[in-house]
Amino acid sequence: MTGTPLDLLIIGAGPAGLQLAAFLEQDGTRDYLVLDGAPAPGSFFARFPRHRTLISINKPHTGSTDPELNLRLDWNSLLGDRTPLFTSYTERYFPDADVMVRYLADFAAAAGVRVRYNARVARVHRGEFFEVTDTNGETYRARRLVVATGVSRPYLPPIPGIEAAESYDEVSVDPRDFTDQRVLIIGKGNSAFETADNLMETTTLIHVAGPSSIRLAWQSHYVGHLRAVNNNFLDTYQLKSANAILDGNVREIRREPDGDGFTVTFSFSRVNEVLKDIRYDRIILCTGFRFDPDIFDDTCRPELVIRDRFPAQTDEWESVNVPGLHFAGTLSQVRDFKKSTGGFIHGFRYSVRALHRILERRYHDVPWPVEKISVDATAVADAIIARVNRTSALWQQFGVLADVVTVGGVDARYHEEVPVDYFARVGLSTDDHQVTDAFVVTLEYGPDHDKVDPFDINVGRIAQNAAGQAHDAAYLHPVVRHHRDGAVVAVHHLAENLENQWDRPDVHGAPLVAFIDRCLAR
């Protein structure tokens, strides 16, 4: 505990902790350390998902040699100059989780990150500095703390008798252990349906229950909703094959007097809260996980949100009530909860890069990386179009991260991957570049995109490359917003395109040049 405190201490050597450490190591200017309670990185993936198939896309064969563009179809690789890509480890579209464990170990070694393993954090105290004590009795001091532990504690819904249920993180994954049994699965996410698919062949019946409607990822565009790889169970329900999905609340779980099974009371959403008792042999709880705040004492306990499942955060991924306490990885999804990809590797690898830049700018006066361009409508439009046609960050973190072109005097500067909310609050002015105008570039889906069935050909859609109707397009497309004096004063949509190539001079280029020219002339 003696000596100079670290600039930054990171708790957790999962993907987010390793990613941040790799950026720090690459810069080589900050004194940092990563702590992890396991003997190796990525311990989460050594246990989860329980049935060992990842739902993150892995596609080595893209037809492109552009490494930036390829990251659109590589949801598992971390970012680095000298580090491996996950796509070189397997060709499986949905890989085995053990491959991720091996990849993260190799990434940590290649990046040369400073990690202390077998150092599980027991207590965090805030005095002049953060003081973090591990279970070995070692204490570390740091000016700033980044927690990248993920959601590690199962979430228990407030249901009387819930303690009788078996938790997803502990229940057997051997289908033979459920032979001829009636099984209730509480939860309607991927873990619930992954579990149901695993048990369909041996059980008498399976009911999947929860108060909310099932959200399908292919319709909502949120990859945490139910994925097609896990939805075989839906066929067995709709085709009347013994299984069912129950829409409603579990009111109570009661163990049978003879100890053989359970009676569960439901109130059904579709039939005016009618109550019904149903008997089961086993109950499995698949209601997700939450952040574990128990390591924090009263000097720095972060405020929680979303049924106390996540720490509340600012647009700098900082605790709203504990200055200097930041979050990375799965915990950072509070900022785009169930809207974009902040809770997944292919999203938070870019959020972590933005966090690193925010910390450098805020605490060390390091400006956001820029490329200077001409203050000319054609030059600005060309720079924007070149980026939207290949960027992975804006593609993955749609509506959350933006490229920002700032104009100040005779100078224009291109800033990549800036959090939209952070820019709106802080801006990007520097001593030598006082911003008067800015063009904020995002990739976004259209309004009510999640209410349209993409497979219903009777539902009309905007024709691709229809520049005049681009603002009504449902599919992912670039949006450029003109900011002046801290307010959005004009918006331009680029027409959607099937191949995601927004480079037709007449459809994309000329309308964008005209828009920027009008904005700069005001």
Coordinates of C-alpha atoms in Angstrom, one line a residue:
M1 CA 0.0 0.0 0.0
T2 CA 3.0 2.2 0.1
G3 CA 4.4 4.1 -2.8
T4 CA 2.9 6.0 -5.7
P5 CA -0.7 5.0 -6.5
L6 CA -1.4 3.6 -9.9
D7 CA -2.9 5.8 -12.6
L8 CA -5.5 3.1 -13.2
L9 CA -6.6 -0.2 -11.6
I10 CA -8.8 -2.5 -13.6
I11 CA -10.8 -5.2 -11.9
G12 CA -11.5 -8.2 -14.2
A13 CA -9.4 -9.9 -16.8
G14 CA -12.3 -10.7 -19.2
P15 CA -12.6 -9.3 -22.7
A16 CA -13.2 -5.7 -21.5
G17 CA -10.5 -5.6 -18.9
L18 CA -8.0 -7.1 -21.4
Q19 CA -9.1 -4.7 -24.1
L20 CA -8.5 -1.6 -21.9
A21 CA -5.2 -3.0 -20.7
A22 CA -4.1 -3.6 -24.3
F23 CA -4.8 0.1 -25.2
L24 CA -2.9 1.2 -22.1
E25 CA 0.0 -1.1 -22.9
Q26 CA 0.0 0.1 -26.5
D27 CA 0.3 3.7 -25.3
G28 CA 2.9 2.8 -22.7
T29 CA 2.4 6.0 -20.7
R30 CA 0.3 5.0 -17.8
D31 CA 0.9 2.9 -14.7
Y32 CA -1.9 0.4 -14.5
L33 CA -2.6 -3.1 -13.3
V34 CA -5.4 -5.7 -13.9
L35 CA -6.7 -7.8 -11.0
D36 CA -8.5 -11.1 -11.5
G37 CA -9.6 -13.8 -9.0
A38 CA -9.1 -16.7 -11.5
P39 CA -5.8 -18.3 -12.5
A40 CA -6.3 -17.3 -16.2
P41 CA -8.2 -14.7 -18.2
G42 CA -11.8 -15.1 -19.4
S43 CA -13.0 -17.3 -16.5
F44 CA -16.6 -16.4 -17.4
F45 CA -16.3 -18.3 -20.6
A46 CA -15.0 -21.4 -18.8
R47 CA -18.5 -21.8 -17.4
F48 CA -20.9 -19.9 -19.7
P49 CA -22.9 -20.4 -21.7
R50 CA -23.6 -23.7 -19.9
H51 CA -24.2 -25.6 -23.2
R52 CA -21.0 -24.2 -24.6
T53 CA -22.2 -22.7 -27.9
L54 CA -21.6 -19.0 -28.3
I55 CA -24.2 -16.9 -30.1
S56 CA -21.6 -14.3 -31.2
I57 CA -21.0 -14.5 -35.0
N58 CA -17.6 -15.7 -36.3
K59 CA -17.1 -15.4 -40.0
P60 CA -13.5 -15.8 -41.4
H61 CA -14.6 -15.9 -45.0
T62 CA -15.9 -12.5 -46.0
G63 CA -14.5 -11.9 -49.5
S64 CA -12.8 -8.8 -48.2
T65 CA -9.2 -8.1 -47.2
D66 CA -10.1 -4.9 -45.3
P67 CA -9.5 -5.7 -41.6
E68 CA -11.8 -2.9 -40.5
L69 CA -14.7 -4.1 -42.7
N70 CA -14.2 -7.7 -41.6
L71 CA -14.8 -6.8 -38.0
R72 CA -18.4 -6.3 -38.9
L73 CA -18.7 -10.1 -39.2
D74 CA -16.3 -10.9 -36.4
W75 CA -18.0 -10.5 -33.1
N76 CA -15.4 -12.1 -30.9
S77 CA -12.0 -10.5 -31.7
L78 CA -10.5 -7.7 -29.5
L79 CA -8.7 -4.8 -31.0
G80 CA -4.9 -4.4 -31.1
D81 CA -1.9 -3.9 -33.4
R82 CA 0.0 -7.1 -32.6
T83 CA -2.8 -9.3 -31.3
P84 CA -4.5 -12.3 -32.8
L85 CA -8.0 -12.4 -34.4
F86 CA -10.6 -14.9 -33.2
T87 CA -11.4 -15.8 -36.8
S88 CA -8.0 -17.6 -37.0
Y89 CA -9.0 -20.1 -34.3
T90 CA -12.1 -21.7 -35.8
E91 CA -14.4 -21.5 -38.8
R92 CA -17.5 -22.3 -36.8
Y93 CA -20.2 -19.6 -37.2
F94 CA -21.3 -20.1 -33.6
P95 CA -18.1 -21.3 -31.9
D96 CA -17.5 -23.3 -28.8
A97 CA -16.9 -21.3 -25.7
D98 CA -13.7 -23.1 -25.0
V99 CA -12.2 -21.4 -28.1
M100 CA -12.9 -18.1 -26.5
V101 CA -11.0 -19.1 -23.3
R102 CA -8.0 -20.1 -25.4
Y103 CA -8.2 -16.9 -27.5
L104 CA -8.3 -14.6 -24.5
A105 CA -5.3 -16.2 -23.0
D106 CA -3.4 -15.8 -26.3
F107 CA -4.6 -12.2 -26.6
A108 CA -3.4 -11.3 -23.1
A109 CA 0.0 -12.8 -23.9
A110 CA 0.4 -11.1 -27.2
A111 CA -0.6 -7.7 -25.9
G112 CA 1.7 -8.1 -22.9
V113 CA -0.9 -6.8 -20.5
R114 CA -0.1 -6.5 -16.8
V115 CA -2.4 -8.9 -15.0
R116 CA -2.2 -10.3 -11.4
Y117 CA -4.2 -13.5 -11.4
N118 CA -5.5 -15.4 -8.3
A119 CA -6.1 -11.9 -6.8
R120 CA -9.9 -11.8 -6.1
V121 CA -11.0 -8.4 -4.8
A122 CA -12.6 -8.5 -1.4
R123 CA -13.0 -4.8 -0.6
V124 CA -12.9 -1.4 -2.3
H125 CA -12.5 1.7 -0.1
R126 CA -12.3 5.3 -1.2
G127 CA -10.1 7.8 0.7
E128 CA -7.7 10.1 -1.0
F129 CA -7.3 7.3 -3.6
F130 CA -9.1 4.0 -4.3
E131 CA -7.8 1.3 -2.0
V132 CA -8.5 -2.2 -3.3
T133 CA -7.8 -5.2 -1.1
D134 CA -7.7 -8.8 -2.4
T135 CA -8.4 -12.1 -0.6
N136 CA -4.6 -12.6 -0.2
G137 CA -4.4 -9.5 2.0
E138 CA -2.7 -7.3 -0.7
T139 CA -3.9 -3.7 -1.0
Y140 CA -3.5 -1.6 -4.1
R141 CA -4.0 2.1 -4.5
A142 CA -5.2 3.9 -7.6
R143 CA -6.3 7.3 -8.7
R144 CA -9.0 5.8 -10.8
L145 CA -10.8 2.4 -10.9
V146 CA -12.4 0.6 -13.8
V147 CA -14.6 -2.3 -13.0
A148 CA -14.9 -4.9 -15.8
T149 CA -16.3 -7.8 -13.9
G150 CA -19.5 -8.3 -15.9
V151 CA -22.7 -9.4 -14.3
S152 CA -21.7 -12.2 -12.0
R153 CA -24.6 -12.8 -9.6
P154 CA -27.8 -14.6 -10.7
Y155 CA -30.8 -12.3 -10.6
L156 CA -33.6 -13.7 -8.4
P157 CA -37.1 -12.3 -9.1
P158 CA -39.2 -11.6 -6.0
I159 CA -41.3 -14.8 -6.2
P160 CA -42.4 -16.5 -3.0
G161 CA -40.7 -19.9 -2.9
I162 CA -38.1 -19.0 -5.6
E163 CA -35.4 -20.7 -3.5
A164 CA -36.9 -24.1 -4.6
A165 CA -35.8 -23.4 -8.2
E166 CA -32.5 -24.6 -9.6
S167 CA -30.4 -21.8 -11.1
Y168 CA -29.1 -21.7 -14.7
D169 CA -25.5 -21.4 -13.4
E170 CA -25.7 -24.6 -11.3
V171 CA -28.3 -26.9 -12.9
S172 CA -27.3 -30.1 -14.6
V173 CA -26.8 -29.9 -18.4
D174 CA -27.2 -33.7 -18.9
P175 CA -30.6 -34.2 -20.5
R176 CA -30.8 -37.8 -19.0
D177 CA -31.1 -36.2 -15.6
F178 CA -34.6 -34.9 -16.7
T179 CA -35.9 -38.1 -18.3
D180 CA -39.8 -38.3 -18.1
Q181 CA -40.0 -35.1 -16.0
R182 CA -42.2 -32.1 -16.2
V183 CA -40.0 -29.0 -16.3
L184 CA -40.7 -25.3 -15.8
I185 CA -38.2 -22.8 -17.0
I186 CA -38.6 -19.3 -15.7
G187 CA -37.3 -16.7 -18.1
K188 CA -37.7 -15.9 -21.8
G189 CA -34.1 -15.1 -22.9
N190 CA -31.4 -17.0 -24.7
S191 CA -30.4 -18.9 -21.5
A192 CA -34.0 -20.1 -21.1
F193 CA -34.4 -21.4 -24.6
E194 CA -30.8 -22.7 -24.8
T195 CA -31.8 -24.8 -21.7
A196 CA -35.1 -25.8 -23.2
D197 CA -33.6 -27.0 -26.5
N198 CA -31.1 -29.1 -24.6
L199 CA -33.9 -30.9 -22.6
M200 CA -36.6 -31.4 -25.3
E201 CA -35.6 -35.0 -26.2
T202 CA -35.9 -36.4 -22.6
T203 CA -38.5 -34.5 -20.8
T204 CA -42.3 -35.2 -20.6
L205 CA -43.0 -31.5 -21.2
I206 CA -41.4 -28.1 -20.8
H207 CA -43.1 -24.8 -20.1
V208 CA -41.1 -21.6 -20.6
A209 CA -42.7 -18.8 -18.5
G210 CA -42.3 -15.1 -18.0
P211 CA -44.4 -11.8 -17.8
S212 CA -43.0 -10.2 -21.0
S213 CA -43.4 -11.1 -24.6
I214 CA -40.6 -12.9 -26.4
R215 CA -38.5 -10.5 -28.4
L216 CA -36.8 -12.0 -31.4
A217 CA -33.4 -10.6 -32.3
W218 CA -33.9 -10.7 -36.1
Q219 CA -36.8 -8.3 -35.6
S220 CA -35.6 -6.0 -32.8
H221 CA -32.0 -5.9 -34.0
Y222 CA -30.9 -6.3 -30.4
V223 CA -28.6 -9.3 -30.3
G224 CA -29.4 -10.1 -26.7
H225 CA -33.0 -10.9 -27.6
L226 CA -33.9 -14.5 -28.6
R227 CA -31.6 -15.7 -31.3
A228 CA -32.6 -18.1 -34.1
V229 CA -29.9 -20.6 -33.0
N230 CA -31.8 -21.0 -29.7
N231 CA -35.4 -20.9 -30.9
N232 CA -36.1 -24.5 -32.0
F233 CA -38.4 -24.7 -28.9
L234 CA -40.8 -22.3 -30.6
D235 CA -41.6 -25.0 -33.2
T236 CA -42.5 -27.6 -30.6
Y237 CA -44.9 -25.1 -29.0
Q238 CA -46.6 -23.8 -32.2
L239 CA -46.8 -27.3 -33.6
K240 CA -48.5 -28.7 -30.5
S241 CA -45.7 -31.0 -29.4
A242 CA -46.3 -31.1 -25.6
N243 CA -44.3 -27.9 -24.8
A244 CA -45.7 -24.5 -24.1
I245 CA -44.8 -20.8 -23.6
L246 CA -46.7 -19.2 -20.7
D247 CA -47.2 -15.5 -20.8
G248 CA -47.8 -14.2 -17.3
N249 CA -46.4 -13.9 -13.8
V250 CA -45.3 -16.7 -11.5
R251 CA -47.2 -15.9 -8.3
E252 CA -45.9 -18.6 -6.0
I253 CA -43.9 -21.8 -5.9
R254 CA -44.9 -24.5 -3.3
R255 CA -43.2 -27.8 -2.7
E256 CA -45.6 -30.8 -2.6
P257 CA -46.2 -32.1 0.9
D258 CA -44.6 -35.4 0.1
G259 CA -41.5 -33.6 -1.3
D260 CA -42.2 -35.0 -4.8
G261 CA -42.4 -32.0 -7.1
F262 CA -43.8 -28.5 -7.0
T263 CA -47.1 -26.6 -7.5
V264 CA -46.7 -23.3 -9.3
T265 CA -49.4 -20.6 -9.3
F266 CA -49.6 -18.5 -12.5
S267 CA -51.5 -15.4 -13.4
F268 CA -51.9 -15.3 -17.2
S269 CA -51.5 -12.1 -19.1
R270 CA -53.7 -13.0 -22.0
V271 CA -56.8 -14.1 -20.0
N272 CA -57.4 -11.3 -17.6
E273 CA -55.0 -12.5 -14.9
V274 CA -56.8 -15.8 -14.4
L275 CA -55.0 -17.9 -11.8
K276 CA -54.0 -21.5 -12.5
D277 CA -52.0 -24.1 -10.5
I278 CA -49.7 -26.4 -12.5
R279 CA -47.5 -29.2 -11.1
Y280 CA -43.8 -29.7 -12.1
D281 CA -41.0 -32.1 -11.2
R282 CA -38.2 -29.5 -11.7
I283 CA -38.0 -25.7 -11.9
I284 CA -35.1 -24.0 -13.6
L285 CA -34.4 -20.3 -13.1
C286 CA -33.0 -18.5 -16.2
T287 CA -33.7 -14.9 -15.4
G288 CA -30.2 -13.5 -16.1
F289 CA -27.5 -12.0 -13.9
R290 CA -26.7 -8.8 -12.1
F291 CA -23.8 -6.7 -11.0
D292 CA -22.4 -7.7 -7.6
P293 CA -21.7 -4.5 -5.5
D294 CA -20.7 -6.2 -2.3
I295 CA -17.0 -5.5 -2.7
F296 CA -17.6 -1.8 -2.3
D297 CA -17.8 -0.3 1.2
D298 CA -19.9 2.7 2.1
T299 CA -17.2 5.2 0.9
C300 CA -17.7 4.2 -2.7
R301 CA -20.8 2.0 -3.2
P302 CA -22.2 2.8 -6.6
E303 CA -25.8 3.7 -7.2
L304 CA -27.7 0.9 -9.0
V305 CA -30.4 1.0 -11.7
I306 CA -32.7 -1.4 -13.7
R307 CA -33.9 -3.4 -10.8
D308 CA -30.5 -3.0 -9.1
R309 CA -28.9 -5.1 -11.9
F310 CA -26.4 -2.5 -13.1
P311 CA -24.4 0.5 -11.8
A312 CA -25.8 3.9 -12.9
Q313 CA -23.4 5.6 -15.3
T314 CA -22.7 8.9 -16.9
D315 CA -21.9 9.4 -20.6
E316 CA -18.2 8.7 -19.6
W317 CA -19.2 5.3 -18.2
E318 CA -18.5 6.7 -14.7
S319 CA -20.5 6.1 -11.6
V320 CA -23.1 8.8 -11.1
N321 CA -22.2 9.1 -7.4
V322 CA -18.6 7.9 -7.1
P323 CA -16.1 10.1 -9.0
G324 CA -13.3 8.2 -10.7
L325 CA -15.1 4.9 -10.7
H326 CA -15.7 3.8 -14.3
F327 CA -17.2 0.6 -15.8
A328 CA -16.3 -1.3 -18.9
G329 CA -17.7 -4.3 -20.9
T330 CA -21.0 -5.9 -20.1
L331 CA -21.6 -3.4 -17.3
S332 CA -21.4 -0.5 -19.7
Q333 CA -24.7 -1.5 -21.5
V334 CA -26.7 0.8 -19.2
R335 CA -26.0 3.5 -21.7
D336 CA -27.7 1.6 -24.6
F337 CA -29.7 -1.0 -22.7
K338 CA -31.4 -3.4 -25.1
K339 CA -31.0 -0.9 -27.9
S340 CA -27.5 -1.4 -29.3
T341 CA -24.6 -3.7 -28.6
G342 CA -22.8 -2.2 -25.5
G343 CA -23.2 -5.4 -23.5
F344 CA -21.4 -7.6 -26.1
I345 CA -17.8 -8.0 -27.2
H346 CA -18.5 -6.7 -30.7
G347 CA -19.9 -3.5 -29.2
F348 CA -17.9 -2.9 -26.1
R349 CA -14.5 -3.3 -27.7
Y350 CA -15.3 0.1 -29.3
S351 CA -16.8 1.5 -26.1
V352 CA -13.6 0.6 -24.3
R353 CA -11.5 2.4 -26.9
A354 CA -13.8 5.4 -26.4
L355 CA -13.4 5.1 -22.6
H356 CA -9.7 5.0 -23.0
R357 CA -9.7 8.2 -25.1
I358 CA -12.1 9.9 -22.6
L359 CA -9.8 9.1 -19.7
E360 CA -6.8 10.3 -21.5
R361 CA -8.6 13.6 -22.5
R362 CA -10.1 14.2 -19.1
Y363 CA -7.2 13.4 -16.8
H364 CA -4.1 13.9 -19.0
D365 CA -5.2 16.6 -21.6
V366 CA -4.6 14.3 -24.5
P367 CA -6.9 15.4 -27.4
W368 CA -9.1 13.1 -29.2
P369 CA -7.3 11.6 -32.3
V370 CA -8.0 13.7 -35.4
E371 CA -7.3 13.9 -39.0
K372 CA -7.4 17.4 -40.5
I373 CA -9.4 17.9 -43.7
S374 CA -10.4 20.9 -45.9
V375 CA -13.3 23.0 -44.9
D376 CA -15.1 22.2 -48.1
A377 CA -18.4 20.4 -48.6
T378 CA -17.0 17.9 -51.0
A379 CA -14.0 17.1 -48.9
V380 CA -16.2 16.6 -45.8
A381 CA -18.7 14.5 -47.7
D382 CA -15.9 12.3 -49.2
A383 CA -14.4 11.7 -45.8
I384 CA -17.8 10.7 -44.4
I385 CA -18.7 8.4 -47.2
A386 CA -15.2 6.7 -47.1
R387 CA -15.8 6.0 -43.4
V388 CA -19.4 4.8 -43.4
N389 CA -18.5 2.3 -46.2
R390 CA -16.0 0.5 -44.0
T391 CA -16.3 1.4 -40.3
S392 CA -17.1 -1.4 -37.9
A393 CA -17.5 0.7 -34.8
L394 CA -20.4 2.7 -36.1
W395 CA -21.9 -0.5 -37.7
Q396 CA -21.8 -2.4 -34.4
Q397 CA -22.5 0.5 -32.0
F398 CA -25.3 1.9 -34.1
G399 CA -26.8 5.1 -32.8
V400 CA -24.3 5.2 -29.9
L401 CA -20.9 6.0 -31.4
A402 CA -20.4 8.6 -34.0
D403 CA -17.8 10.1 -36.2
V404 CA -17.7 13.8 -35.7
V405 CA -16.4 16.4 -38.2
T406 CA -15.8 19.7 -36.4
V407 CA -15.4 23.1 -38.1
G408 CA -13.6 25.9 -36.4
G409 CA -12.4 28.9 -38.4
V410 CA -10.6 27.7 -41.4
D411 CA -10.0 24.3 -39.9
A412 CA -12.0 21.1 -40.1
R413 CA -11.1 17.9 -38.2
Y414 CA -12.4 14.4 -38.4
H415 CA -12.8 12.5 -35.1
E416 CA -13.7 8.8 -35.1
E417 CA -15.9 6.8 -32.7
V418 CA -17.1 9.5 -30.3
P419 CA -20.0 8.6 -28.0
V420 CA -23.0 10.6 -29.2
D421 CA -24.1 11.7 -25.7
Y422 CA -20.5 12.5 -24.6
F423 CA -20.1 14.8 -27.6
A424 CA -23.4 16.5 -27.0
R425 CA -22.4 17.4 -23.4
V426 CA -18.7 18.0 -23.6
G427 CA -17.9 18.8 -27.3
L428 CA -14.6 18.6 -29.0
S429 CA -13.2 22.1 -28.8
T430 CA -9.5 22.5 -28.1
D431 CA -7.3 25.6 -27.5
D432 CA -6.4 25.7 -31.1
H433 CA -9.7 24.6 -32.5
Q434 CA -12.8 26.3 -31.2
V435 CA -15.7 24.4 -32.8
T436 CA -18.5 26.4 -34.4
D437 CA -20.2 23.7 -36.5
A438 CA -20.1 19.9 -36.3
F439 CA -21.4 17.1 -38.4
V440 CA -22.2 14.0 -36.3
V441 CA -22.3 10.8 -38.3
T442 CA -24.0 7.6 -37.1
L443 CA -25.5 4.4 -38.6
E444 CA -29.1 3.9 -37.5
Y445 CA -32.2 1.9 -38.1
G446 CA -35.3 3.8 -39.1
P447 CA -38.3 4.6 -36.9
D448 CA -40.3 1.7 -35.7
H449 CA -37.9 -0.7 -37.4
D450 CA -38.6 -3.3 -34.7
K451 CA -42.3 -3.3 -35.4
V452 CA -41.9 -4.5 -39.0
D453 CA -41.7 -8.2 -39.9
P454 CA -38.8 -8.3 -42.3
F455 CA -40.1 -11.6 -43.8
D456 CA -43.6 -10.3 -44.7
I457 CA -43.4 -9.3 -48.3
N458 CA -46.8 -7.7 -48.1
V459 CA -45.3 -5.0 -46.0
G460 CA -43.9 -2.3 -48.3
R461 CA -40.5 -0.7 -47.7
I462 CA -38.5 2.2 -49.1
A463 CA -36.7 1.2 -52.3
Q464 CA -32.9 1.1 -51.9
N465 CA -31.1 4.1 -53.2
A466 CA -34.2 6.2 -53.0
A467 CA -32.5 9.4 -51.8
G468 CA -35.7 11.5 -51.4
Q469 CA -37.2 8.9 -49.1
A470 CA -34.1 8.0 -47.1
H471 CA -35.5 9.4 -43.9
D472 CA -38.2 6.8 -43.8
A473 CA -35.9 3.8 -44.5
A474 CA -36.2 1.0 -41.9
Y475 CA -32.8 -0.6 -42.6
L476 CA -29.4 0.5 -41.2
H477 CA -28.2 3.6 -43.0
P478 CA -26.0 6.6 -42.3
V479 CA -27.5 9.7 -40.7
V480 CA -25.6 13.1 -40.6
R481 CA -26.7 15.7 -38.1
H482 CA -25.5 19.3 -38.2
H483 CA -24.8 20.8 -34.8
R484 CA -24.4 24.5 -34.2
D485 CA -24.2 26.1 -30.7
G486 CA -24.9 22.8 -29.0
A487 CA -28.1 22.1 -30.9
V488 CA -29.1 20.0 -33.9
V489 CA -30.2 22.3 -36.6
A490 CA -30.4 20.0 -39.6
V491 CA -30.5 16.3 -40.4
H492 CA -29.6 14.3 -43.6
H493 CA -30.2 10.6 -44.2
L494 CA -28.3 8.7 -46.8
A495 CA -30.4 6.2 -48.8
E496 CA -30.2 2.6 -47.6
N497 CA -28.4 0.1 -49.8
L498 CA -28.6 -3.7 -49.9
E499 CA -24.8 -4.1 -50.1
N500 CA -24.2 -1.4 -47.5
Q501 CA -22.3 0.6 -50.0
W502 CA -23.2 4.3 -49.8
D503 CA -21.0 5.5 -52.6
R504 CA -23.2 6.2 -55.6
P505 CA -22.4 9.8 -56.7
D506 CA -25.9 10.7 -57.7
V507 CA -27.7 9.0 -54.8
H508 CA -25.4 9.4 -51.9
G509 CA -22.5 11.7 -52.7
A510 CA -24.3 14.7 -54.4
P511 CA -27.2 15.0 -51.9
L512 CA -24.7 14.9 -49.0
V513 CA -22.4 17.5 -50.5
A514 CA -25.5 19.8 -51.1
F515 CA -26.6 19.3 -47.5
I516 CA -23.1 20.1 -46.0
D517 CA -22.8 23.1 -48.4
R518 CA -26.2 24.5 -47.2
C519 CA -25.2 24.0 -43.5
L520 CA -21.8 25.7 -43.9
A521 CA -23.4 28.6 -45.8
R522 CA -25.8 29.5 -43.0

